[in-house]
Amino acid sequence: MTAKKAGVRPGTVLDPAEPDGPRDTAWQRAKDGYRIVSPLNRRKFSVIVVGTGLAGAGAAATLAELGYDVTSVTYHDTPRRAHSVAAQGGINAARAKKVDNDSISRFVTDTVKGGDFRGRESEAFRLAEESARVIDHMNAIGAPFAREYGGSLNTRSFGGVQVSRTYYTRGQTGQQLQVAAASDLARQVRAGRVKQYVRHEMVDLIVKDGRACGVVVRSLLTGELKPLMAHAVVLATGGYGNIYFRSTLAKNSNASASWRAHRRGAHMAMPSFIQFHPTALPISSEWQSKTILMSESLRNDGRIWVPKDPADARPANDIPEEDRDYYLERKYPAFGNLTPRDVASRAAKEQIDSGHGVGPLKNSVYLDFRDAIARLGKKEIAARYGNLFHMYTDATGEDPYTVPMRIAPGAHFTMGGLWADYQLQTSIPGLFVAGEAGFSYHGANRLGANSLLSACVDGFFTIPYTVPNYLADKLGQELVSTDDPAVTQAMEDSYARFDRLLAIGGTRPPRDFHRDLGEVLYAGCGVARTKKGLMEAIAKIRAIRADFYRDLHIAGPVDRVNQELEYAGRVEDYLELAELMCVDALEREESCGAHFREEYRSETGEAKRDDSTWAAILAWGTDSWEGTPAFIRHVEPLNFDAVPLVVRDYR
Amino acid sequence: MRLTVRVWRQATPTGAGRFETHSVEGLEPSMSVLELLDKMNHDIALEGGEPVVFESDCREGICGACGIVVNGRPHGPIKRTPACHQRLSSFADGSTVTIEPFRSGAYPVIGDLMVERAGLTEIMQAGGHVQVAAGTAPEADQDRITYSEAEEALDFAACIGCGACVAACPNGSANLFLGAKLAHLAKLPIPAAERGSRAAAMVEEADRIFGPCSLHGECAEVCPAGIPLVAVSWVNRERLRRGVLGRDS
Ligand SMILES: Cc1cc2nc3c(=O)[nH]c(=O)nc-3n(C[C@H](O)[C@H](O)[C@H](O)COP(=O)(O)OP(=O)(O)OC[C@H]3O[C@@H](n4cnc5c(N)ncnc54)[C@H](O)[C@@H]3O)c2cc1C
Ligand code: SF4
Ligand code: FES
């Protein structure tokens, strides 16, 4: 690979620090080799965990339980509201309790292959191995998983796999896991083992002598900035799909914690790998603030189709069978409506782009339960999906029991994130990353229900081994003093940043810039990408950024609640990350998973990987954002041992 | 469509509040009440004013962050629906909509429509958890939970922690929230092992912060998660069970 584009400079080859030898036993061997801190010494170490989603709440609660001095930070008013709460469909686990022939190796194969061979195989093994414990733990601390009539755990199947390994609680799996994890954390807070900062946003990372030693947080109530010091910092700050303005994410989800860490030297891996969820609700009004997600589990029983004739204006139920195109079942008979997300999203976009889209704006496809209701009865369908149907009715005013739902691809999950090694340590020693904020497991496409699992595994079962391993040889090391120049500099930088934003004194609120950015990204770096489109997007992003610094308007003061100022800081970071996303997508001259470069496709029109060049992780450093940014491209070669490289084919 | 919005403005927790009136145009019936506030804030910002502070996050009815009083009802006119799912189709074109913060003694106003609901978290900290350390849990299939037990637990576990029940209650009691949590955990075998001490701790905390329930039933009417009114009876049930039997499990 050669760095050939303007602004891109070659960097180093990164070492994931995986254990040598066979991957199926790597995690056990890694754990055997990790150092531990003796119980009496643990309270001498401070760890900051930013984020209280499944990854953050899990990490904070578990480190506290072990005896470390833990500080937990979230911008929510209470940990339970972290975005993990919104996940619906379920959580995978390779417990292999059924006779459908599931196994750890099948889980690994599905995960690696689902990710189109652009994730680490070794990490998929860890996910699979710890998955059984995750279910046990979450069950024990109060998540009421769905049960069979006889009392054992129930499972359902999800896109991209042919076995049933997804554990769920109705359509509220994320909520039940999140509430359980947040209460685990609440127990530690009440016991005095965790110091909790709510309504505080991390606005910078503090690095001294190349090591992470604290964070700067800003009170969202008073605007006060404060340094928090620790021996190690864990970022569990979630994904940044919200960069597209309209996404399935919560409105406050953002990239700032990761981006600020990146600005302090942490590499950002594969930022352009964004999953577009095939079953989001279409946009229906200009002021619509997001795209609501309908759980993928609906694809178990719903059939996706469009009218064969683009001009067919009949109501869905009046269109007879022969005039319908069940395009997923037609193109992918083996997986049908359960093809992986990237395939389903791309197929939907093709239908919409070719004029077959349905609905008033012709921007969606049908997800039809007519046949399932005829087969199973309305009651059974209501039991399976009742709350999702209710939500759909709330959002659209339509009744999915009688007319098909309408769905469209929406920006969803970020497979990219801060680069980290097998220990979840970023390129800054002492800075760890957990959950969606990291990058490692999912490759170029996340399989449904693997993300709640990865957040839980990171939080409850990886961080508690790897952070102590890092701390073990630092006994006696004092916390960096808040008078240290590294700290005062970070504080000054943060003050200066907010002052600068407030001083622009233009006319446009931050949301306007975000909305423009979202449009540019959907068009240029969305479900499909081209070289030309990406170059155009970069130019437009730069123009929006220039406008932002010229014309941003922030109403209100700095010293009490100011949601416009919060928003502006997040948009500022998005505007930089967005350019890096396009550079990343431009650089990767192949198609894989959610990254579909139209120039690289097979004879049948499917994504075409180039393993000889691109079986690698690109992890970026950047600098010179004040002028023309420079992009330093580090590479981690990937190799596959247990799952041989094959072309993904879901036919 | 066009709406006249009477909205509560209060810059600081201790300052006086007042209603302010805005006329908002260019709305669609499919917009949510929160999207109405977005549009109104956009207009306000363009005119150089300070946008109205309000909370939301998921906008999918699950995080519990949103919560405002619309035309006198917590969350808005449609029963059992969170503010982020309340649509403008509920209002006649040209009508006036009044928007205020959740009102309750235990919810100090932070600014405009934003209130502090930390009391609910404190109840959870007092006992809404299970003493199982990571890595020590028994196999999840070992304790059988029948389909219907699990479903009942789920009916109560659905609470999104929005706090509307408190805002709707003439007494400002949090017993719907509290009862839902107690019932959810009492119905599951491992959490049930601590139900007595849990109830004692949580009820005491809830009484201290929010006060008792006298069964007005307004809470269940506004609850976006459909928590049934019977949840409040779990508070006394669990308290008595502990008091009379003195048992934990
Ligand atoms: C609608 C939807 C449905 C989904 N359904 C599924 C599913 O069925 N199955 C599945 O496996 N996955 C699903 N996912 C994905 C999955 O929910 C997420 O990837 C996962 O929950 C992420 O967890 P997390 O702990 O990494 O981050 P989050 O839960 O997003 O938590 C992030 C935390 O970081 C905090 N934070 C962020 N930035 C800062 C900052 N600067 N300062 C302070 N705090 C900060 C936030 O306050 C929050 O506490 C879904 C996602 C969405 C959007
Ligand atoms: S019981 Fe209902 S109204 Fe009360 S906090 Fe829970 S979801 Fe909200
Ligand atoms: S914004 Fe999350 S419930 Fe309304």
PDB file of C-alpha atoms in Angstrom, chain A residues 33-246:
ATOM      1  CA  GLY A  33      -0.153 -13.783  31.553  1.00  0.00           C
ATOM      2  CA  TYR A  34      -1.793 -10.625  32.904  1.00  0.00           C
ATOM      3  CA  ARG A  35      -0.426  -9.183  36.107  1.00  0.00           C
ATOM      4  CA  ILE A  36      -2.831  -8.474  38.934  1.00  0.00           C
ATOM      5  CA  VAL A  37      -2.817  -5.915  41.702  1.00  0.00           C
ATOM      6  CA  SER A  38      -3.204  -7.342  45.176  1.00  0.00           C
ATOM      7  CA  PRO A  39      -6.524  -6.510  46.839  1.00  0.00           C
ATOM      8  CA  LEU A  40      -5.008  -4.178  49.442  1.00  0.00           C
ATOM      9  CA  ASN A  41      -3.233  -2.116  46.827  1.00  0.00           C
ATOM     10  CA  ARG A  42      -6.172  -1.637  44.515  1.00  0.00           C
ATOM     11  CA  ARG A  43      -7.632   1.348  46.301  1.00  0.00           C
ATOM     12  CA  LYS A  44      -4.356   3.164  45.698  1.00  0.00           C
ATOM     13  CA  PHE A  45      -5.141   3.265  42.000  1.00  0.00           C
ATOM     14  CA  SER A  46      -7.642   5.684  40.503  1.00  0.00           C
ATOM     15  CA  VAL A  47      -9.439   4.955  37.260  1.00  0.00           C
ATOM     16  CA  ILE A  48     -11.751   7.317  35.405  1.00  0.00           C
ATOM     17  CA  VAL A  49     -14.455   5.722  33.299  1.00  0.00           C
ATOM     18  CA  VAL A  50     -16.188   8.106  30.912  1.00  0.00           C
ATOM     19  CA  GLY A  51     -19.630   6.902  29.868  1.00  0.00           C
ATOM     20  CA  THR A  52     -22.249   4.862  31.680  1.00  0.00           C
ATOM     21  CA  GLY A  53     -23.612   2.763  28.834  1.00  0.00           C
ATOM     22  CA  LEU A  54     -23.233  -0.990  29.049  1.00  0.00           C
ATOM     23  CA  ALA A  55     -19.496  -0.727  28.506  1.00  0.00           C
ATOM     24  CA  GLY A  56     -18.926   2.158  30.917  1.00  0.00           C
ATOM     25  CA  ALA A  57     -21.322   1.098  33.669  1.00  0.00           C
ATOM     26  CA  GLY A  58     -19.931  -2.428  33.454  1.00  0.00           C
ATOM     27  CA  ALA A  59     -16.313  -1.279  33.638  1.00  0.00           C
ATOM     28  CA  ALA A  60     -16.897   1.208  36.461  1.00  0.00           C
ATOM     29  CA  ALA A  61     -18.981  -1.172  38.562  1.00  0.00           C
ATOM     30  CA  THR A  62     -16.593  -4.070  38.096  1.00  0.00           C
ATOM     31  CA  LEU A  63     -13.400  -2.130  38.743  1.00  0.00           C
ATOM     32  CA  ALA A  64     -15.041  -0.709  41.873  1.00  0.00           C
ATOM     33  CA  GLU A  65     -16.122  -4.164  42.952  1.00  0.00           C
ATOM     34  CA  LEU A  66     -12.497  -5.251  42.615  1.00  0.00           C
ATOM     35  CA  GLY A  67     -11.492  -2.405  44.898  1.00  0.00           C
ATOM     36  CA  TYR A  68     -10.142   0.323  42.622  1.00  0.00           C
ATOM     37  CA  ASP A  69     -10.899   3.966  43.241  1.00  0.00           C
ATOM     38  CA  VAL A  70     -13.283   4.721  40.399  1.00  0.00           C
ATOM     39  CA  THR A  71     -14.676   7.957  39.001  1.00  0.00           C
ATOM     40  CA  SER A  72     -17.554   7.683  36.545  1.00  0.00           C
ATOM     41  CA  VAL A  73     -18.585  10.503  34.231  1.00  0.00           C
ATOM     42  CA  THR A  74     -21.685  10.919  32.082  1.00  0.00           C
ATOM     43  CA  TYR A  75     -23.448  13.865  30.507  1.00  0.00           C
ATOM     44  CA  HIS A  76     -26.809  12.331  31.343  1.00  0.00           C
ATOM     45  CA  ASP A  77     -28.625  13.248  34.534  1.00  0.00           C
ATOM     46  CA  THR A  78     -28.538   9.592  35.498  1.00  0.00           C
ATOM     47  CA  PRO A  79     -26.534   6.634  34.200  1.00  0.00           C
ATOM     48  CA  ARG A  80     -29.577   4.658  33.087  1.00  0.00           C
ATOM     49  CA  ARG A  81     -30.225   6.987  30.161  1.00  0.00           C
ATOM     50  CA  ALA A  82     -27.035   6.081  28.282  1.00  0.00           C
ATOM     51  CA  HIS A  83     -27.811   5.234  24.717  1.00  0.00           C
ATOM     52  CA  SER A  84     -27.485   1.480  25.215  1.00  0.00           C
ATOM     53  CA  VAL A  85     -30.983   1.801  26.642  1.00  0.00           C
ATOM     54  CA  ALA A  86     -32.389   2.185  23.133  1.00  0.00           C
ATOM     55  CA  ALA A  87     -31.255  -1.147  21.703  1.00  0.00           C
ATOM     56  CA  GLN A  88     -34.191  -3.337  20.904  1.00  0.00           C
ATOM     57  CA  GLY A  89     -33.452  -6.597  19.211  1.00  0.00           C
ATOM     58  CA  GLY A  90     -31.198  -8.626  21.407  1.00  0.00           C
ATOM     59  CA  ILE A  91     -27.775  -9.787  22.501  1.00  0.00           C
ATOM     60  CA  ASN A  92     -25.913 -12.694  20.972  1.00  0.00           C
ATOM     61  CA  ALA A  93     -24.317 -15.461  22.946  1.00  0.00           C
ATOM     62  CA  ALA A  94     -22.647 -18.621  21.732  1.00  0.00           C
ATOM     63  CA  ARG A  95     -24.122 -20.768  24.465  1.00  0.00           C
ATOM     64  CA  ALA A  96     -24.991 -23.497  22.000  1.00  0.00           C
ATOM     65  CA  LYS A  97     -27.968 -24.694  24.003  1.00  0.00           C
ATOM     66  CA  LYS A  98     -30.106 -25.597  21.053  1.00  0.00           C
ATOM     67  CA  VAL A  99     -29.761 -28.368  18.522  1.00  0.00           C
ATOM     68  CA  ASP A 100     -29.316 -25.967  15.637  1.00  0.00           C
ATOM     69  CA  ASN A 101     -25.597 -26.692  15.692  1.00  0.00           C
ATOM     70  CA  ASP A 102     -24.318 -23.404  17.086  1.00  0.00           C
ATOM     71  CA  SER A 103     -20.851 -23.333  18.608  1.00  0.00           C
ATOM     72  CA  ILE A 104     -18.063 -20.938  19.500  1.00  0.00           C
ATOM     73  CA  SER A 105     -16.403 -21.558  16.174  1.00  0.00           C
ATOM     74  CA  ARG A 106     -19.623 -20.880  14.309  1.00  0.00           C
ATOM     75  CA  PHE A 107     -20.033 -17.633  16.231  1.00  0.00           C
ATOM     76  CA  VAL A 108     -16.501 -16.620  15.282  1.00  0.00           C
ATOM     77  CA  THR A 109     -17.085 -17.521  11.652  1.00  0.00           C
ATOM     78  CA  ASP A 110     -20.328 -15.542  11.503  1.00  0.00           C
ATOM     79  CA  THR A 111     -18.711 -12.548  13.181  1.00  0.00           C
ATOM     80  CA  VAL A 112     -15.543 -12.490  11.101  1.00  0.00           C
ATOM     81  CA  LYS A 113     -17.324 -13.230   7.858  1.00  0.00           C
ATOM     82  CA  GLY A 114     -20.181 -10.863   8.700  1.00  0.00           C
ATOM     83  CA  GLY A 115     -17.566  -8.161   9.227  1.00  0.00           C
ATOM     84  CA  ASP A 116     -16.195  -8.951   5.771  1.00  0.00           C
ATOM     85  CA  PHE A 117     -12.759  -9.866   7.175  1.00  0.00           C
ATOM     86  CA  ARG A 118     -11.872  -6.412   8.331  1.00  0.00           C
ATOM     87  CA  GLY A 119     -11.937  -7.054  12.086  1.00  0.00           C
ATOM     88  CA  ARG A 120      -9.620  -8.991  14.384  1.00  0.00           C
ATOM     89  CA  GLU A 121     -10.265 -12.660  14.557  1.00  0.00           C
ATOM     90  CA  SER A 122      -8.733 -12.955  18.013  1.00  0.00           C
ATOM     91  CA  GLU A 123     -11.257 -10.517  19.437  1.00  0.00           C
ATOM     92  CA  ALA A 124     -14.168 -12.440  17.947  1.00  0.00           C
ATOM     93  CA  PHE A 125     -12.993 -15.458  19.953  1.00  0.00           C
ATOM     94  CA  ARG A 126     -13.002 -13.393  23.127  1.00  0.00           C
ATOM     95  CA  LEU A 127     -16.531 -12.217  22.406  1.00  0.00           C
ATOM     96  CA  ALA A 128     -17.746 -15.728  21.829  1.00  0.00           C
ATOM     97  CA  GLU A 129     -16.018 -17.114  24.894  1.00  0.00           C
ATOM     98  CA  GLU A 130     -17.252 -14.517  27.343  1.00  0.00           C
ATOM     99  CA  SER A 131     -20.758 -14.425  25.939  1.00  0.00           C
ATOM    100  CA  ALA A 132     -22.043 -17.199  28.168  1.00  0.00           C
ATOM    101  CA  ARG A 133     -20.921 -15.341  31.301  1.00  0.00           C
ATOM    102  CA  VAL A 134     -22.492 -12.130  30.093  1.00  0.00           C
ATOM    103  CA  ILE A 135     -25.926 -13.704  29.877  1.00  0.00           C
ATOM    104  CA  ASP A 136     -25.523 -15.308  33.302  1.00  0.00           C
ATOM    105  CA  HIS A 137     -24.434 -12.060  34.898  1.00  0.00           C
ATOM    106  CA  MET A 138     -27.085  -9.876  33.317  1.00  0.00           C
ATOM    107  CA  ASN A 139     -29.748 -12.430  34.215  1.00  0.00           C
ATOM    108  CA  ALA A 140     -28.561 -12.505  37.817  1.00  0.00           C
ATOM    109  CA  ILE A 141     -28.575  -8.737  38.240  1.00  0.00           C
ATOM    110  CA  GLY A 142     -32.125  -8.338  37.053  1.00  0.00           C
ATOM    111  CA  ALA A 143     -32.490  -8.443  33.265  1.00  0.00           C
ATOM    112  CA  PRO A 144     -35.675 -10.456  32.685  1.00  0.00           C
ATOM    113  CA  PHE A 145     -34.705 -12.337  29.532  1.00  0.00           C
ATOM    114  CA  ALA A 146     -37.493 -13.931  27.546  1.00  0.00           C
ATOM    115  CA  ARG A 147     -38.167 -17.507  28.562  1.00  0.00           C
ATOM    116  CA  GLU A 148     -39.595 -20.606  26.959  1.00  0.00           C
ATOM    117  CA  TYR A 149     -42.776 -21.964  28.496  1.00  0.00           C
ATOM    118  CA  GLY A 150     -40.726 -24.533  30.363  1.00  0.00           C
ATOM    119  CA  GLY A 151     -38.604 -21.859  31.961  1.00  0.00           C
ATOM    120  CA  SER A 152     -35.342 -21.925  30.076  1.00  0.00           C
ATOM    121  CA  LEU A 153     -33.962 -18.955  28.171  1.00  0.00           C
ATOM    122  CA  ASN A 154     -35.487 -18.262  24.812  1.00  0.00           C
ATOM    123  CA  THR A 155     -33.606 -17.121  21.719  1.00  0.00           C
ATOM    124  CA  ARG A 156     -34.435 -15.663  18.347  1.00  0.00           C
ATOM    125  CA  SER A 157     -32.493 -15.388  15.125  1.00  0.00           C
ATOM    126  CA  PHE A 158     -31.012 -12.272  13.623  1.00  0.00           C
ATOM    127  CA  GLY A 159     -29.707 -11.066  10.281  1.00  0.00           C
ATOM    128  CA  GLY A 160     -26.525 -12.643   8.954  1.00  0.00           C
ATOM    129  CA  VAL A 161     -26.659 -15.952  10.837  1.00  0.00           C
ATOM    130  CA  GLN A 162     -28.518 -19.213  10.362  1.00  0.00           C
ATOM    131  CA  VAL A 163     -28.759 -20.258  14.011  1.00  0.00           C
ATOM    132  CA  SER A 164     -30.806 -18.874  16.874  1.00  0.00           C
ATOM    133  CA  ARG A 165     -28.387 -17.320  19.386  1.00  0.00           C
ATOM    134  CA  THR A 166     -29.941 -13.987  20.191  1.00  0.00           C
ATOM    135  CA  TYR A 167     -31.180 -13.522  23.755  1.00  0.00           C
ATOM    136  CA  TYR A 168     -33.785 -10.809  24.194  1.00  0.00           C
ATOM    137  CA  THR A 169     -36.361  -9.163  26.370  1.00  0.00           C
ATOM    138  CA  ARG A 170     -39.245  -8.269  24.100  1.00  0.00           C
ATOM    139  CA  GLY A 171     -38.106  -5.331  21.976  1.00  0.00           C
ATOM    140  CA  GLN A 172     -36.388  -3.742  24.982  1.00  0.00           C
ATOM    141  CA  THR A 173     -33.215  -5.742  25.336  1.00  0.00           C
ATOM    142  CA  GLY A 174     -30.992  -2.683  25.560  1.00  0.00           C
ATOM    143  CA  GLN A 175     -33.218  -1.096  28.154  1.00  0.00           C
ATOM    144  CA  GLN A 176     -33.261  -4.142  30.395  1.00  0.00           C
ATOM    145  CA  LEU A 177     -29.507  -4.683  30.151  1.00  0.00           C
ATOM    146  CA  GLN A 178     -28.797  -0.994  30.634  1.00  0.00           C
ATOM    147  CA  VAL A 179     -31.051  -0.662  33.661  1.00  0.00           C
ATOM    148  CA  ALA A 180     -29.427  -3.745  35.176  1.00  0.00           C
ATOM    149  CA  ALA A 181     -25.913  -2.430  34.493  1.00  0.00           C
ATOM    150  CA  ALA A 182     -26.808   1.036  35.777  1.00  0.00           C
ATOM    151  CA  SER A 183     -28.153  -0.476  38.990  1.00  0.00           C
ATOM    152  CA  ASP A 184     -24.954  -2.487  39.349  1.00  0.00           C
ATOM    153  CA  LEU A 185     -23.169   0.865  39.165  1.00  0.00           C
ATOM    154  CA  ALA A 186     -25.675   2.476  41.559  1.00  0.00           C
ATOM    155  CA  ARG A 187     -24.783  -0.161  44.134  1.00  0.00           C
ATOM    156  CA  GLN A 188     -21.120   0.822  43.929  1.00  0.00           C
ATOM    157  CA  VAL A 189     -21.934   4.532  44.074  1.00  0.00           C
ATOM    158  CA  ARG A 190     -23.972   4.059  47.248  1.00  0.00           C
ATOM    159  CA  ALA A 191     -21.192   1.933  48.735  1.00  0.00           C
ATOM    160  CA  GLY A 192     -18.864   4.877  48.195  1.00  0.00           C
ATOM    161  CA  ARG A 193     -16.607   3.011  45.805  1.00  0.00           C
ATOM    162  CA  VAL A 194     -17.507   5.091  42.765  1.00  0.00           C
ATOM    163  CA  LYS A 195     -17.518   8.848  42.599  1.00  0.00           C
ATOM    164  CA  GLN A 196     -20.192   9.750  40.098  1.00  0.00           C
ATOM    165  CA  TYR A 197     -20.210  12.888  37.974  1.00  0.00           C
ATOM    166  CA  VAL A 198     -23.527  13.249  36.181  1.00  0.00           C
ATOM    167  CA  ARG A 199     -24.335  16.125  33.808  1.00  0.00           C
ATOM    168  CA  HIS A 200     -20.620  16.462  33.144  1.00  0.00           C
ATOM    169  CA  GLU A 201     -19.074  16.237  29.716  1.00  0.00           C
ATOM    170  CA  MET A 202     -15.497  15.235  29.066  1.00  0.00           C
ATOM    171  CA  VAL A 203     -14.020  17.998  26.904  1.00  0.00           C
ATOM    172  CA  ASP A 204     -10.367  17.030  26.832  1.00  0.00           C
ATOM    173  CA  LEU A 205      -7.907  14.302  27.689  1.00  0.00           C
ATOM    174  CA  ILE A 206      -4.882  15.126  29.805  1.00  0.00           C
ATOM    175  CA  VAL A 207      -1.644  13.488  28.687  1.00  0.00           C
ATOM    176  CA  LYS A 208       1.682  13.778  30.453  1.00  0.00           C
ATOM    177  CA  ASP A 209       4.903  12.144  29.261  1.00  0.00           C
ATOM    178  CA  GLY A 210       2.895  10.273  26.672  1.00  0.00           C
ATOM    179  CA  ARG A 211       0.511   8.723  29.210  1.00  0.00           C
ATOM    180  CA  ALA A 212      -3.142   9.449  29.863  1.00  0.00           C
ATOM    181  CA  CYS A 213      -3.417  10.879  33.362  1.00  0.00           C
ATOM    182  CA  GLY A 214      -6.813  12.533  33.494  1.00  0.00           C
ATOM    183  CA  VAL A 215      -9.637  14.325  31.747  1.00  0.00           C
ATOM    184  CA  VAL A 216     -11.085  17.814  31.718  1.00  0.00           C
ATOM    185  CA  VAL A 217     -14.825  17.800  32.380  1.00  0.00           C
ATOM    186  CA  ARG A 218     -17.317  20.617  31.985  1.00  0.00           C
ATOM    187  CA  SER A 219     -20.387  20.890  34.167  1.00  0.00           C
ATOM    188  CA  LEU A 220     -23.409  21.163  31.911  1.00  0.00           C
ATOM    189  CA  LEU A 221     -25.217  23.081  34.654  1.00  0.00           C
ATOM    190  CA  THR A 222     -22.649  25.724  35.560  1.00  0.00           C
ATOM    191  CA  GLY A 223     -20.145  25.614  32.724  1.00  0.00           C
ATOM    192  CA  GLU A 224     -17.394  25.060  35.262  1.00  0.00           C
ATOM    193  CA  LEU A 225     -14.336  23.224  33.938  1.00  0.00           C
ATOM    194  CA  LYS A 226     -12.509  20.820  36.180  1.00  0.00           C
ATOM    195  CA  PRO A 227      -9.565  18.435  35.834  1.00  0.00           C
ATOM    196  CA  LEU A 228     -10.050  14.892  37.110  1.00  0.00           C
ATOM    197  CA  MET A 229      -6.855  12.908  37.581  1.00  0.00           C
ATOM    198  CA  ALA A 230      -6.325   9.140  37.450  1.00  0.00           C
ATOM    199  CA  HIS A 231      -3.778   6.413  36.812  1.00  0.00           C
ATOM    200  CA  ALA A 232      -5.800   5.161  33.854  1.00  0.00           C
ATOM    201  CA  VAL A 233      -8.711   6.456  31.805  1.00  0.00           C
ATOM    202  CA  VAL A 234     -11.359   4.328  30.102  1.00  0.00           C
ATOM    203  CA  LEU A 235     -13.442   5.908  27.354  1.00  0.00           C
ATOM    204  CA  ALA A 236     -16.769   4.147  26.913  1.00  0.00           C
ATOM    205  CA  THR A 237     -18.473   6.992  25.168  1.00  0.00           C
ATOM    206  CA  GLY A 238     -20.435   5.209  22.473  1.00  0.00           C
ATOM    207  CA  GLY A 239     -20.696   5.645  18.723  1.00  0.00           C
ATOM    208  CA  TYR A 240     -20.861   8.702  16.519  1.00  0.00           C
ATOM    209  CA  GLY A 241     -23.514   7.735  13.936  1.00  0.00           C
ATOM    210  CA  ASN A 242     -25.257  10.955  14.926  1.00  0.00           C
ATOM    211  CA  ILE A 243     -22.646  12.754  12.804  1.00  0.00           C
ATOM    212  CA  TYR A 244     -25.146  12.191   9.952  1.00  0.00           C
ATOM    213  CA  PHE A 245     -27.595  14.503  11.784  1.00  0.00           C
ATOM    214  CA  ARG A 246     -30.455  12.109  11.201  1.00  0.00           C
TER     215      ARG A 246
END
